[in-house]
Amino acid sequence: MSKAKTAYTCQNCNYQTPKWVGRCPSCGQWNTLLEELIVKEKSPDFSAASISGNKPLTLNEITPLKTARIKTGIDEVNRVLGGGIVPGSLILIGGEPGIGKSTLILQLALGLDNLRVLYASGEESIQQIKLRAERLNISSEKCYFIVETSLENLIAHSEQFKPDILIVDSIQTLSTELIESSPGSVVQVRECTSAILKYAKRNSIAVFLIGHINKEGSLAGPKVLEHIVDAVLQFEGDSNYMFRILRSIKNRFGSTSELGIFEMRNDGLREVKNPSELLISKINEEVSGTAIAATVEGIRPFLVEIQALVSSAAYGTPQRSSTGFDLRRLNMLLAVLEKRAGFKLQSKDVFLNIAGGIRIDDPATDLAVICSILSSNIDIAIPHKTCFAGEVGLTGEIRAINRIEQRISEASKLGFNRIFIPKLNKGFDAGGHNITIDKASRVDEVFRNLFRK
Ligand code: TYD
Ligand code: MG
């Protein structure tokens, strides 16, 4: 079979060259050349005969697809997918190597009792998969495994086996004979995915593709897969910690604000129904430098412990470091404390850590971050059972936040008796929770209330 030709095309100006170069000779941009298939140009056919059987329809004329969703045995996955797997959909699961993608998908595959599953692995031998399944202590008679790295063979196997669900672990190990580039290159990944997509839609097979995240943090190169597939789920967490979060980044059949939380144990992944209990340390004595934030990730409220350590800088330039929280945001909050609330932190080292190894993007964590820093700075502990929710603006004002009722109710459910919230949040229903609500409009107001003796 003759190989298809590829060329490097500049994504900025469309310049083409047969060899890769770092800088486009035409427009001068760096790193914009991507290998692409050269498609022979055909003269366009505008005759009516070429569109037979395909005509424009009004909404009333379109018959809706019956999308009875397939429920997996893992509730957190069902939730993230928007209620279950839609037949014929292509779902990409991305994540860093070693985070637990293969474990998650194997657990899912073995938990689907009544469906035929074909699990094609290009990364591990079937013996390794067997070992893993033994570790997970689950088994299924309907799940078949094969080691395959050729796209053509994979589709041939699938044609013959006719599974309900096809799993490809991983898309970066798959390659088609039509293209010369090595597996994992952008062209291979894109062509293989499009071929699988066509096959899956034609036969109404749901496909899970596993994809590695590259150094820049995007899935399989420059987002090539994200527009092809129906749903993109990202599996993330710090592999040194047990927490894993499954986030939906794109979903044609559901919301992207859903979130699944798992714990990686010796015998596989376990769903975490109540994350707050694990994210707050159970130490009963009060220590300075910790504050509890009532955060919301996606649409799930939970409480998380923020730890700060402020000490005098040993060298000229103070160090600022943060784990699980955006460093730029931390620097901004420190500047606000300095300029708007009069705290001298210029010559102090500041270290910030979000307990449990999770990453928080919710701006409503700001207030807890500020309070933990201050508590460490003056070495006075924040009173027990107190938590915070509020976004801090550049003038030191506390801005209104979303989902305030959920945050209050989660805090109260976990036995907290005091919560600081923005004064600007009005018109919500505190719902008769047994918790004192302190409203504040500026950060200095919070400190005065908090550390008043
Ligand atoms: P894996 O699913 O192979 O990751 P990926 O496919 O994303 O590369 O999981 C790798 C890690 O998970 C490995 O370092 C060991 C750990 N692990 C457990 O802690 N418990 C388990 O039951 C299993 C199967 C793996
Ligand atoms: Mg793997």
XYZ file of N, CA and C and ligand atoms in Angstrom, residues 96-104 123-124 132 135-136 169 212 264-269, ligand 1:
91
model
N -1.982 12.592 33.200
C -0.533 12.368 33.197
C -0.241 10.882 33.366
N 0.917 10.447 32.908
C 1.277 9.043 33.084
C 1.299 8.669 34.565
N 0.756 7.507 34.892
C 0.819 7.013 36.263
C -0.266 7.533 37.176
N -1.200 8.301 36.635
C -2.214 8.894 37.490
C -3.327 7.875 37.800
N -3.493 6.894 36.939
C -4.510 5.864 37.195
C -5.558 5.714 36.118
N -5.267 6.160 34.903
C -6.244 6.064 33.807
C -6.568 4.607 33.489
N -5.508 3.781 33.363
C -5.741 2.379 33.014
C -6.509 1.673 34.128
N -6.209 2.043 35.368
C -6.917 1.435 36.495
C -8.396 1.798 36.452
N -8.676 3.069 36.209
C -10.064 3.529 36.165
C -10.830 2.814 35.054
N -0.101 -0.616 25.521
C 0.900 -0.218 26.517
C 1.326 -1.380 27.390
N 0.361 -2.269 27.653
C 0.675 -3.354 28.582
C 0.365 -4.691 27.922
N -3.216 -6.732 37.103
C -3.912 -5.563 37.631
C -5.332 -5.923 38.053
N -5.349 -7.563 41.253
C -5.143 -6.590 42.318
C -6.452 -5.890 42.656
N -7.238 -5.615 41.622
C -8.515 -4.934 41.837
C -9.569 -5.892 42.374
N -6.325 1.824 24.844
C -5.362 2.297 25.848
C -3.963 2.175 25.257
N -2.475 10.505 26.733
C -1.531 11.078 27.693
C -1.497 12.573 27.532
N -7.146 6.697 45.427
C -6.379 5.565 44.897
C -5.897 4.719 46.058
N -6.384 3.475 46.103
C -5.972 2.607 47.207
C -5.166 1.449 46.665
N -4.760 0.569 47.556
C -3.985 -0.584 47.104
C -4.779 -1.497 46.205
N -6.093 -1.509 46.414
C -6.929 -2.373 45.587
C -7.766 -1.553 44.619
N -7.185 -0.507 44.072
C -7.854 0.241 43.018
C -8.471 1.535 43.488
N -9.320 2.089 42.621
C -9.912 3.390 42.918
C -11.212 3.203 43.672
P -2.164 3.306 36.004
O -3.607 3.014 35.931
O -1.242 2.344 35.352
O -1.843 4.760 35.428
P -1.917 5.321 33.933
O -2.645 4.342 33.101
O -2.625 6.637 34.097
O -0.516 5.530 33.496
O -1.836 3.462 37.556
C -0.566 3.654 37.966
C -0.391 3.856 39.430
O -1.465 3.526 40.259
C 0.743 2.974 39.852
O 1.814 3.823 40.206
C 0.279 2.174 40.985
C -1.020 2.786 41.387
N -2.025 1.778 41.763
C -2.483 1.738 43.069
O -2.064 2.509 43.917
N -3.456 0.833 43.393
C -3.963 -0.040 42.482
O -4.837 -0.848 42.818
C -3.468 0.006 41.135
C -3.991 -0.932 40.093
C -2.512 0.944 40.815
